[in-house]
Coordinates of N, CA, C and O in Angstrom, one line a residue:
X1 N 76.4 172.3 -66.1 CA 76.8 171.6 -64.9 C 78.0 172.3 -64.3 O 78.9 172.4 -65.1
X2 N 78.3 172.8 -63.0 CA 78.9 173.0 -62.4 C 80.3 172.3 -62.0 O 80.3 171.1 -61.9
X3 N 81.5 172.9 -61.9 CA 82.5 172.1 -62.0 C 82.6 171.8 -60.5 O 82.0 172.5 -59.8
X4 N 83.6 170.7 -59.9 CA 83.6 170.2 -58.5 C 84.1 170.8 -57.9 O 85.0 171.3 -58.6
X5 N 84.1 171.4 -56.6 CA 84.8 172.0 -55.8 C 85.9 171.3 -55.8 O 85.8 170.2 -56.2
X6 N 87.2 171.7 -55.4 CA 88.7 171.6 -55.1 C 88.4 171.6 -53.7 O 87.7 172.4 -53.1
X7 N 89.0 170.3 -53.1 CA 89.2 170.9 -51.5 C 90.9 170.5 -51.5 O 91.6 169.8 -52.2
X8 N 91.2 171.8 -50.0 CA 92.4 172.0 -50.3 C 93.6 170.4 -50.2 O 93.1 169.3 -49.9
X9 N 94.8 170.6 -50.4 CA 95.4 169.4 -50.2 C 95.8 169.3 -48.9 O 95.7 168.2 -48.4
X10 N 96.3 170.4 -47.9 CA 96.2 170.4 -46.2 C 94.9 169.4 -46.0 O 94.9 168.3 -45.4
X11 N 94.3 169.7 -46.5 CA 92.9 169.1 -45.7 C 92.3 167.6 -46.0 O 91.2 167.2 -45.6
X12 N 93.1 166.9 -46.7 CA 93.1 166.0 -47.3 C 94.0 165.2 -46.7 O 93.9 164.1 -46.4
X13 N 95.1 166.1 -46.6 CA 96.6 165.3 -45.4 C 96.1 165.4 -44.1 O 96.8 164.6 -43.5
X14 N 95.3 166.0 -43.4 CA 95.2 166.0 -42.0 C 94.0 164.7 -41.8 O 93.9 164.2 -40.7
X15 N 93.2 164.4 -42.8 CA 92.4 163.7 -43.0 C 92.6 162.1 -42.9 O 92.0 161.2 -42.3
X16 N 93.7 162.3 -43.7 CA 94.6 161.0 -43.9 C 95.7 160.7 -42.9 O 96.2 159.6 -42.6
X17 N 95.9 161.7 -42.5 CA 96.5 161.5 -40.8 C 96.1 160.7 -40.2 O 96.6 159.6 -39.8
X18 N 95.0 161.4 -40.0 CA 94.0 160.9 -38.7 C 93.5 159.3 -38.9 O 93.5 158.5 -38.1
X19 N 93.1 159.2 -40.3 CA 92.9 158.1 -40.5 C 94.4 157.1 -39.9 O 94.3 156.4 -39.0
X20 N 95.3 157.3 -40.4 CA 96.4 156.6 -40.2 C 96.7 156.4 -38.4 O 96.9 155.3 -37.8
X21 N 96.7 157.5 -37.9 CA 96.9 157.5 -36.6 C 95.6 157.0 -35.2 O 95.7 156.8 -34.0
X22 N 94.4 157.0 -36.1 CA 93.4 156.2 -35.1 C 92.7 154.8 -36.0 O 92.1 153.9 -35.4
X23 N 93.0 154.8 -37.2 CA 92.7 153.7 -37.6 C 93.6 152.1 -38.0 O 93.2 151.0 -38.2
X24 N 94.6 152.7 -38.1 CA 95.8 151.5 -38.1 C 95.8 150.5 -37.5 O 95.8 150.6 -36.3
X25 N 95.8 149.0 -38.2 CA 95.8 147.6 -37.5 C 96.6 147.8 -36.5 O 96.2 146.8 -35.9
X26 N 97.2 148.2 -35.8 CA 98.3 148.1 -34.5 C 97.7 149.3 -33.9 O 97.9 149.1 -32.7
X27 N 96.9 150.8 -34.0 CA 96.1 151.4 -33.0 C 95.1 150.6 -32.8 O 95.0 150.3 -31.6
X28 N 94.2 149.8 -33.6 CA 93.1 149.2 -33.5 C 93.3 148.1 -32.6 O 92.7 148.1 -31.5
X29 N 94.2 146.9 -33.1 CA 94.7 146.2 -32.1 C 94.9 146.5 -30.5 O 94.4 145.7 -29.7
X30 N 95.6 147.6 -30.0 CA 96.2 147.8 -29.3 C 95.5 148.8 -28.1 O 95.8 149.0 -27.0
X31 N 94.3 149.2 -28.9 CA 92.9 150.0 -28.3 C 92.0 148.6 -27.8 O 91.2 148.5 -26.8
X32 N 92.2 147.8 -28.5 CA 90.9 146.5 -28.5 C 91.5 145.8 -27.5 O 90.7 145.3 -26.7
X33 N 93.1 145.4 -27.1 CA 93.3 145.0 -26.6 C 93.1 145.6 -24.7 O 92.7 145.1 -23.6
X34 N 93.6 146.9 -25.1 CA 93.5 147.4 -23.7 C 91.8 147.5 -23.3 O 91.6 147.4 -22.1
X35 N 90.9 147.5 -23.9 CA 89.6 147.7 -23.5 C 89.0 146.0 -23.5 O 87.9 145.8 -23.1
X36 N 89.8 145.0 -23.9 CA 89.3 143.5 -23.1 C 90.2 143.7 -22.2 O 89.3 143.5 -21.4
X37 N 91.0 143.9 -21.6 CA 91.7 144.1 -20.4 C 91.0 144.5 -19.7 O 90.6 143.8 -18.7
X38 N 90.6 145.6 -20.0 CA 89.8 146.7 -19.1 C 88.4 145.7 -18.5 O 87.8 145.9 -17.4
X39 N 88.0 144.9 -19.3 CA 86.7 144.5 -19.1 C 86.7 143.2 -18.5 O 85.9 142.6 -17.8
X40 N 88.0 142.8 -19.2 CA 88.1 141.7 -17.4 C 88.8 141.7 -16.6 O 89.0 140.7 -15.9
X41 N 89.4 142.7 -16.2 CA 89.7 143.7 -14.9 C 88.5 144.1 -13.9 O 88.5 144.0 -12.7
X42 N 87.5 144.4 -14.7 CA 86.1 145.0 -14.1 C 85.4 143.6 -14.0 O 84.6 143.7 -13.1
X43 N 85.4 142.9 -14.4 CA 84.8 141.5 -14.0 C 85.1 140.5 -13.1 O 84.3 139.6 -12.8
X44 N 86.3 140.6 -12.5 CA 87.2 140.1 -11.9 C 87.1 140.8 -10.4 O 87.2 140.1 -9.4
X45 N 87.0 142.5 -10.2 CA 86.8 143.1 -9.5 C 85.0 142.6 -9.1 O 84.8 141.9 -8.2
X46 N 84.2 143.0 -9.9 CA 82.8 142.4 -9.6 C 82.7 141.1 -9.0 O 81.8 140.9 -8.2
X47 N 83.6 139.8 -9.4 CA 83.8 139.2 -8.5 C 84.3 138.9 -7.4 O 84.0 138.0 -6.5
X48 N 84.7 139.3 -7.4 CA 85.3 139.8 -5.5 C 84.3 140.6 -5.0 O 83.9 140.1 -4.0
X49 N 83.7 141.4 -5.3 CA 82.6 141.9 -4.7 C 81.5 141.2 -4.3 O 81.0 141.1 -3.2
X50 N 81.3 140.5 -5.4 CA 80.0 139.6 -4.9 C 80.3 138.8 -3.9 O 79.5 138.5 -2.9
X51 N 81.6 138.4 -4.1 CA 82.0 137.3 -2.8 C 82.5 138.0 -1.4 O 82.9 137.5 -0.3
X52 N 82.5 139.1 -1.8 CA 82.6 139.6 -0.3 C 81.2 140.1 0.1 O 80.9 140.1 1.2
X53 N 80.4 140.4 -0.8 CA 79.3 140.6 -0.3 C 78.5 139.2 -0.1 O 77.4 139.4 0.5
X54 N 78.7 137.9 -0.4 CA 78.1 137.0 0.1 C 78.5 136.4 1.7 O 77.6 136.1 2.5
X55 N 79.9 136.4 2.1 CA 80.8 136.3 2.7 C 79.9 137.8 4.3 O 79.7 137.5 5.5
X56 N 79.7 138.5 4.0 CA 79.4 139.7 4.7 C 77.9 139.1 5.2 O 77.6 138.8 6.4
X57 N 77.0 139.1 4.1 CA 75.2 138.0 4.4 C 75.7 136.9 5.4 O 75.2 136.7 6.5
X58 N 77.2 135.9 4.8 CA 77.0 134.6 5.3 C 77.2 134.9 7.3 O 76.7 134.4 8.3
X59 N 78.1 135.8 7.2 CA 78.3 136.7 8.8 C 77.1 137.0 9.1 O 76.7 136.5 10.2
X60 N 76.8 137.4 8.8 CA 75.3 138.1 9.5 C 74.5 136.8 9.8 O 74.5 136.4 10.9
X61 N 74.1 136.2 8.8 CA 73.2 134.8 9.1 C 73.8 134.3 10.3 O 73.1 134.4 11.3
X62 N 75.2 133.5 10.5 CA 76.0 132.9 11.2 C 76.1 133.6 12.8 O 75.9 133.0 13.8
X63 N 76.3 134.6 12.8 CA 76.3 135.4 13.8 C 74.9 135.2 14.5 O 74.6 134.4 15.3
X64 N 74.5 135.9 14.0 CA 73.0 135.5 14.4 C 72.6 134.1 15.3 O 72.4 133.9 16.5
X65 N 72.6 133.4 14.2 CA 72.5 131.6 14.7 C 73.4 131.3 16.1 O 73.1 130.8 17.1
X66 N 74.5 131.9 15.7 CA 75.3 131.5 17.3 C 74.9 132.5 18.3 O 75.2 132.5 19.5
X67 N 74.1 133.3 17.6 CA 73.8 134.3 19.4 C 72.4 133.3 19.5 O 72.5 132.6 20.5
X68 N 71.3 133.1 19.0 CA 70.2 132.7 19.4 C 70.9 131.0 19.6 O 70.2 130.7 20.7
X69 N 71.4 130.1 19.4 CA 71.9 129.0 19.8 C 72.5 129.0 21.2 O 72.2 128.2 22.1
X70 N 73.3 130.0 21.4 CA 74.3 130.2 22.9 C 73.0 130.5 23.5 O 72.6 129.6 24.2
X71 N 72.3 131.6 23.4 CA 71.2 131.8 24.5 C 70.4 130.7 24.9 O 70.0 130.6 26.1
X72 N 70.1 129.8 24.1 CA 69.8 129.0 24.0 C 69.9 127.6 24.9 O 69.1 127.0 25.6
X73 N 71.4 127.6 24.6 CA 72.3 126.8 25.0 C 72.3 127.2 26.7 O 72.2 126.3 27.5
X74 N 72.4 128.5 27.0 CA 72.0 128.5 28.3 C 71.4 128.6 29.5 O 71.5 128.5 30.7
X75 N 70.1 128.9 28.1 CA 69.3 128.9 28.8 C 68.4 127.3 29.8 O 68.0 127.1 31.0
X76 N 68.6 126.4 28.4 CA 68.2 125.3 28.4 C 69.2 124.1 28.7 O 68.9 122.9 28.9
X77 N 70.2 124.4 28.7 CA 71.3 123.3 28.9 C 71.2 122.8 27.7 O 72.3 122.9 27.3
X78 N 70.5 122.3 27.0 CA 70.6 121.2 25.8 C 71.6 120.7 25.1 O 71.7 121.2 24.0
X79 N 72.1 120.1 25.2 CA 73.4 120.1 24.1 C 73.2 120.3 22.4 O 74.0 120.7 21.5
X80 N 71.6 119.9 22.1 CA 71.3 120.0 20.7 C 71.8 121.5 19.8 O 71.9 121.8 18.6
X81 N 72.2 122.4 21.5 CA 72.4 123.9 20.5 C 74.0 123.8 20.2 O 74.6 124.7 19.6
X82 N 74.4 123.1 20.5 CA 75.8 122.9 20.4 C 76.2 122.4 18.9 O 77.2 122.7 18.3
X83 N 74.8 121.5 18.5 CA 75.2 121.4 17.0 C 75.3 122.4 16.4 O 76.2 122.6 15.6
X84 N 73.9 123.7 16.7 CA 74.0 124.5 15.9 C 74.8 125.5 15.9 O 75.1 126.1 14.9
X85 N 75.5 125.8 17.3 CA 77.1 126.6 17.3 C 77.9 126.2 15.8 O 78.0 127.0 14.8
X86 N 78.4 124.6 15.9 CA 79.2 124.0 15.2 C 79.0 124.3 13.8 O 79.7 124.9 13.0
X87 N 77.6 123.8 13.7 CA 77.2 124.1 12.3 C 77.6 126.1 11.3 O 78.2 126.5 10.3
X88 N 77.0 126.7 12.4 CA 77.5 128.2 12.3 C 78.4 128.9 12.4 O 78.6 130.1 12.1
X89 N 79.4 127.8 13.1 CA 80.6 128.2 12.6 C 80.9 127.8 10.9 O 81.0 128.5 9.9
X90 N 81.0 126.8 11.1 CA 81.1 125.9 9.9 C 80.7 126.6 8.3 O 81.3 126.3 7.2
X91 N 79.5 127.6 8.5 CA 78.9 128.2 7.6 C 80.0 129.4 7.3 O 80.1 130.0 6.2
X92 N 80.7 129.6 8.3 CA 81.7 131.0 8.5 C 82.8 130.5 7.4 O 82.9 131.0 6.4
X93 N 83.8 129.0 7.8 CA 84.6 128.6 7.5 C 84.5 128.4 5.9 O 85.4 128.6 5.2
X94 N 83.3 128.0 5.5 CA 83.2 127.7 4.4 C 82.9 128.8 3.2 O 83.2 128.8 2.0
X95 N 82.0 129.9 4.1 CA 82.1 131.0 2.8 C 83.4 132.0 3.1 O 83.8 132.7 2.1
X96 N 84.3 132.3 4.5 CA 86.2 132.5 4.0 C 86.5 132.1 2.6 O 86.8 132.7 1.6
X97 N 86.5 130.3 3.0 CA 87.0 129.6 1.8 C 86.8 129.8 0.7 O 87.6 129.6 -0.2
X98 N 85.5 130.3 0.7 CA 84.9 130.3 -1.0 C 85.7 132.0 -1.2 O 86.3 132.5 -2.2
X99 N 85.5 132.5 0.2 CA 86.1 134.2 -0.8 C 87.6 133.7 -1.3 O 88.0 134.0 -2.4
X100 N 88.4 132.9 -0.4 CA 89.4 132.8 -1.3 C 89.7 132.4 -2.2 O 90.6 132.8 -2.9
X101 N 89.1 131.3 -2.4 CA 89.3 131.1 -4.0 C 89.1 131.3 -5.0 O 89.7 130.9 -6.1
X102 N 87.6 132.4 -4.7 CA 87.5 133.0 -5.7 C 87.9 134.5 -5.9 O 87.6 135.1 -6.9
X103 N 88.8 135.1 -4.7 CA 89.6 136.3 -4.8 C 91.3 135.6 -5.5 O 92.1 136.4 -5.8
X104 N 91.5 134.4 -5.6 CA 92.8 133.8 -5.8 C 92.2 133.8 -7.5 O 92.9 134.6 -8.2
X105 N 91.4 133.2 -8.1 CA 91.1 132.8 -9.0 C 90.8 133.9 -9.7 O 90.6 133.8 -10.9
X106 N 90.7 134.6 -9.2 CA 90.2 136.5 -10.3 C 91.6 136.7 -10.2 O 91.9 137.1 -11.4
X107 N 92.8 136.8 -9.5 CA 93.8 136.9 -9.3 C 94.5 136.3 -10.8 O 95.0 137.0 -11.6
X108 N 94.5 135.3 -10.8 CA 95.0 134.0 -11.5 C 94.4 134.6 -13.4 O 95.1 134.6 -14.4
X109 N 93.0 134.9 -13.1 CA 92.9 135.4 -14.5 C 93.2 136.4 -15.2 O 93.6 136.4 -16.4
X110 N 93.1 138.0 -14.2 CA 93.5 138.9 -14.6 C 95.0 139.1 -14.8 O 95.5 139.9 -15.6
X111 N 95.7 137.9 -13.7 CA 97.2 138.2 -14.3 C 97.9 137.8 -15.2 O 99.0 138.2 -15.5
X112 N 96.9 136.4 -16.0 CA 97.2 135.7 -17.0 C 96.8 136.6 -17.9 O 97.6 136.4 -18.9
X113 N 95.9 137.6 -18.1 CA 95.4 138.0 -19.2 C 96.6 138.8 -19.6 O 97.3 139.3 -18.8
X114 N 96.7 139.0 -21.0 CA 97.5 140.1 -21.5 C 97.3 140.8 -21.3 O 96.1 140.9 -21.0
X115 N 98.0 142.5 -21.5 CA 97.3 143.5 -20.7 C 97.7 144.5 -22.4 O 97.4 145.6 -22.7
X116 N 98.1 144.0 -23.0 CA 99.1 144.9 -24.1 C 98.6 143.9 -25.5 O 99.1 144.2 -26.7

């Protein structure tokens, strides 16, 4: 039977290095911590997006409604288009609102979160 190879002791210390310097409870910690950061950072950002991208639809819809309601409105006199002005505004006011509280409240999480 063959005796074991010797591997050198350099190689053994750079080994154990490495171990020490990427696997240590406080690199480990401190890696895990910055990458849940990182991940509700990016979740928080995604939500603002969505809400501006709902916020951007609710414009388009609303916009819309008040150009075909005004034409409407003058063409026919009726006052019934006057609800739907109101109303489409209203649809405006309400998804602003929602972008802000939900750009305040991504706000509110990401700055609560620890970052370290």
């Amino acid at each position: 039977m063959s005796e074991p190879t010797k591997v050198n002791a350099q190689i053994i210390d750079v080994i154990n290095q490495t171990q020490t310097a990427t696997m240590s409870p406080q690199v480990v910690t401190t890696s895990g911590a910055g990458k849940a950061y990182q991940a509700v950072a990016q979740s928080t950002a995604m939500a603002v997006q969505d809400a501006t991208d709902t916020l951007r639809n609710v414009s388009t819809i609303a916009t819309t409604a008040i150009g075909v309601a005004m034409a409407q409105l003058l063409a026919t006199g009726d006052p019934k288009y006057v609800t739907a002005l109101t109303q489409a505004q209203g649809m405006m006011t309400s998804a602003a609102n929602d972008f802000t509280s939900i750009g305040t409240a991504a706000s509110t999480v990401l700055n609560s979160f620890p970052s370290s």
